[in-house]
Tab-separated table of C-alpha atoms in Angstrom:
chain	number	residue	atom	x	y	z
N	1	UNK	CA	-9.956	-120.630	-176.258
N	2	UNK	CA	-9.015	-120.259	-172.951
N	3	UNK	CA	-6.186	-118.059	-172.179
N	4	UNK	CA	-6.594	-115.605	-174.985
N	5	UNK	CA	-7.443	-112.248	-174.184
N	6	UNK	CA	-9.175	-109.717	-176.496
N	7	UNK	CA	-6.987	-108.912	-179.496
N	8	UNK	CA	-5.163	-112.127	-180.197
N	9	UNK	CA	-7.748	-113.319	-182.265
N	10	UNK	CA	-6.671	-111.700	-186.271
N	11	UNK	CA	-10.444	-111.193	-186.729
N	12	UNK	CA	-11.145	-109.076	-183.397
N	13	UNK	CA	-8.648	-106.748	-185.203
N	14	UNK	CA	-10.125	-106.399	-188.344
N	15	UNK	CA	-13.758	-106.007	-186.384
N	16	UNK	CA	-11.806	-103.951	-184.394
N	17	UNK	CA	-10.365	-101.460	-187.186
N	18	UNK	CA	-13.403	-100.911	-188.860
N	19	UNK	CA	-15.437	-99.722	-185.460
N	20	UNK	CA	-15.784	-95.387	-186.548
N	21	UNK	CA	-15.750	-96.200	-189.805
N	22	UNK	CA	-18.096	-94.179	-191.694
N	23	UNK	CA	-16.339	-93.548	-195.025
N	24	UNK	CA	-14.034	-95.079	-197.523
N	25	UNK	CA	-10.781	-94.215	-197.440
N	26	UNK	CA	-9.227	-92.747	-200.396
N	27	UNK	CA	-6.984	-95.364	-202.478
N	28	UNK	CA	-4.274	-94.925	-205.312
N	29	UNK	CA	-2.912	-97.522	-206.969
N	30	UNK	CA	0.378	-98.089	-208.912
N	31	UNK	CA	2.023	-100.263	-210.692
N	32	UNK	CA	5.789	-99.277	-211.675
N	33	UNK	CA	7.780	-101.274	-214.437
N	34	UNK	CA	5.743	-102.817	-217.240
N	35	UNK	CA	7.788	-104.190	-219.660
N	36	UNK	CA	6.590	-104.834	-223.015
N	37	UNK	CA	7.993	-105.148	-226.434
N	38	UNK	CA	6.334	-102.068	-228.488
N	39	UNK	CA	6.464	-101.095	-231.769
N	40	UNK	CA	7.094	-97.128	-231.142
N	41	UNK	CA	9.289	-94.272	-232.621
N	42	UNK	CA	9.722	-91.553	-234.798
N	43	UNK	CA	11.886	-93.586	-236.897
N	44	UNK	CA	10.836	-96.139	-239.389
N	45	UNK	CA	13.371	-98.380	-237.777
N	46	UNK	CA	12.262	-98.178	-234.617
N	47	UNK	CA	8.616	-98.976	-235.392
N	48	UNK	CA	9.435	-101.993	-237.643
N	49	UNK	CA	12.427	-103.468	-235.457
N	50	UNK	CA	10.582	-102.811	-232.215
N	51	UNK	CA	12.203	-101.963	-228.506
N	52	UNK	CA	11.566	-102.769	-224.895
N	53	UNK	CA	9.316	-99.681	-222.923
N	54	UNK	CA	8.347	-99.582	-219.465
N	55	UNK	CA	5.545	-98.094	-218.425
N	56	UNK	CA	4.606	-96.494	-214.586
N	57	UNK	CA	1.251	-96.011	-214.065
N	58	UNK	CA	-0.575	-94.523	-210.875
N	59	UNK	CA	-4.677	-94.434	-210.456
N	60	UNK	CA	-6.585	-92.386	-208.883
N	61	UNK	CA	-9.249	-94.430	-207.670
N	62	UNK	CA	-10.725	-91.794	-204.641
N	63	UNK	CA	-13.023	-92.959	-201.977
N	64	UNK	CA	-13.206	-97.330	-202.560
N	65	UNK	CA	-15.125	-99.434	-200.289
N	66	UNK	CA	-12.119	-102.440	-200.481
N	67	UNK	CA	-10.638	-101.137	-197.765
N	68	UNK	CA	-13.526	-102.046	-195.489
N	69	UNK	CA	-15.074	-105.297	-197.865
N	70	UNK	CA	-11.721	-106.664	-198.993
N	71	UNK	CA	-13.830	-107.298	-202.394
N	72	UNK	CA	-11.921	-107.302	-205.304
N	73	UNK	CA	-15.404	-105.693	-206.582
N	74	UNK	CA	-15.233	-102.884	-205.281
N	75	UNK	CA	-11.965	-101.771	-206.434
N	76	UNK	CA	-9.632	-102.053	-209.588
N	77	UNK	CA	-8.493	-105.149	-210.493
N	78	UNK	CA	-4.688	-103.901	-211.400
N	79	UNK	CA	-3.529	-107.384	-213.232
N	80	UNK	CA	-7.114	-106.155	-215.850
N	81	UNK	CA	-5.374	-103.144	-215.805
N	82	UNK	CA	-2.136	-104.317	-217.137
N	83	UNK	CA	-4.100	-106.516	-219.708
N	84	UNK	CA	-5.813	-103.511	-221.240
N	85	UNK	CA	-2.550	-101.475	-220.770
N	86	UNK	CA	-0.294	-104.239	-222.744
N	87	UNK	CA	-3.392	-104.422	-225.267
N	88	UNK	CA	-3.074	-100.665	-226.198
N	89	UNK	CA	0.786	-100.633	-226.324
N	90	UNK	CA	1.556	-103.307	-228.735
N	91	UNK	CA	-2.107	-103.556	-231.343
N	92	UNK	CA	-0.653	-99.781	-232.769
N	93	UNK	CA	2.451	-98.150	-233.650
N	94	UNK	CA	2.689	-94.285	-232.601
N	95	UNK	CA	5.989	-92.048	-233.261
N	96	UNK	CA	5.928	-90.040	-230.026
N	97	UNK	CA	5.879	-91.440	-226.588
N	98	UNK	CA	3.399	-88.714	-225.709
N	99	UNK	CA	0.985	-89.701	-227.870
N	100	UNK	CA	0.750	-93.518	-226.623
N	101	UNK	CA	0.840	-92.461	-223.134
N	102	UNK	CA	-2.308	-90.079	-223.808
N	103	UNK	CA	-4.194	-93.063	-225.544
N	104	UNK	CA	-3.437	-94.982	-222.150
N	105	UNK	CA	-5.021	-92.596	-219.869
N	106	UNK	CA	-7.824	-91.405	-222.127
N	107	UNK	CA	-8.910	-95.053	-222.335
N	108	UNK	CA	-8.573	-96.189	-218.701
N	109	UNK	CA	-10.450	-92.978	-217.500
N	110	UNK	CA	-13.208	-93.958	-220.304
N	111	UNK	CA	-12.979	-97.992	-218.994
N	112	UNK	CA	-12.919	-97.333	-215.042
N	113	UNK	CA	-14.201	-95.130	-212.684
N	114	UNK	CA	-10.980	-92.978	-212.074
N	115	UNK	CA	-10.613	-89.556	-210.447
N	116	UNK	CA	-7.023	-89.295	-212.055
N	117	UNK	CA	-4.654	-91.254	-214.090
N	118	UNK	CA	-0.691	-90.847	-214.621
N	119	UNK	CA	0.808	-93.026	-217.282
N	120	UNK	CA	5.038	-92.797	-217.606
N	121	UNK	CA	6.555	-94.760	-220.605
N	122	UNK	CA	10.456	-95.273	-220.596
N	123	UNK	CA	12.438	-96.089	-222.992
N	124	UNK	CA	15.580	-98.006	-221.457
N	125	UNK	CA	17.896	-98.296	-224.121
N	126	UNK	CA	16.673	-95.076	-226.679
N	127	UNK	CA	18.045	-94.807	-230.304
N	128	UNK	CA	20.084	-91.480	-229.751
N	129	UNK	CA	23.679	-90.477	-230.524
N	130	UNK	CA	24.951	-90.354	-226.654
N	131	UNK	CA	24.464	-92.507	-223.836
N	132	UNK	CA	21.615	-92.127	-222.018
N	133	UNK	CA	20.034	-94.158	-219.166
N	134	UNK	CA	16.490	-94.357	-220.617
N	135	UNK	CA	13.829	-91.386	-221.751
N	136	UNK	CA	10.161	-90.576	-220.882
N	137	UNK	CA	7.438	-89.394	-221.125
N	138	UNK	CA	4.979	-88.742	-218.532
N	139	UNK	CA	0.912	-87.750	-218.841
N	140	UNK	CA	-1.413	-87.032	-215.789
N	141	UNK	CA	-5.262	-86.840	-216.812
N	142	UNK	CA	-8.025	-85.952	-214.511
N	143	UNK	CA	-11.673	-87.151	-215.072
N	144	UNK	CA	-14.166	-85.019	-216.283
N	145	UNK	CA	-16.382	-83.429	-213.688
């Protein structure tokens, strides 16, 4: 059009922004506050009954090419991730928190290319004695080498 200069146009940016790109950049994603109904605990109670847990999780994912392709391909797809995530938490019962949160990152380091995983579950409203805001547990895995 005439009138415009260089740099109005959104896609002159984006051509722009890439020019000295040689590399990916590196790329973590997180997703805070998953809220599922889980069947965990040490007591029996607990596991039959069930409670709400929340879980944090941050990946790892190192050097991904979406930051230059904007392909969905070439990164994580985080809503798969919370599929998988909510699959694990609620098809077995453990007692500890520590335990479930290990199963979480052992699988999605197994399932996706990862460099690291960190996997926090929270228990809002635990079964103790005193009041408490919430308790968790948090796990940090790194891939093998």
């Amino acid at each position: 059009m005439e009138g415009e200069e260089r740099g109005d146009d959104p896609d002159d940016l984006d051509d722009e922004a890439r020019d000295g790109e040689d590399a990916a950049e590196t790329v973590t994603i997180e997703i805070s506050g998953l809220s599922l109904y889980t069947h965990h605990g040490v007591s029996a109670a607990e596991r039959e009954v069930g409670q709400r847990l929340v879980l944090d999780l941050r990946l790892d994912i190192g050097e991904s090419d979406a930051t230059v392709t904007d392909s969905i391909e070439d990164t994580v797809d985080y809503a798969e991730v919370c599929q998988l995530v909510a699959l694990i938490a609620q098809q077995r019962s453990h007692k500890t928190l520590e335990r479930l949160c290990s199963t979480i990152a052992d699988r999605l380091l197994a399932d996706y290319e990862l460099e690291g995983v960190w996997v926090k579950a929270a228990k809002p409203e635990p079964p103790i004695a005193l009041s408490v805001d919430e308790v968790s547990v948090e796990v940090w895995r790194e891939a093998s080498a």
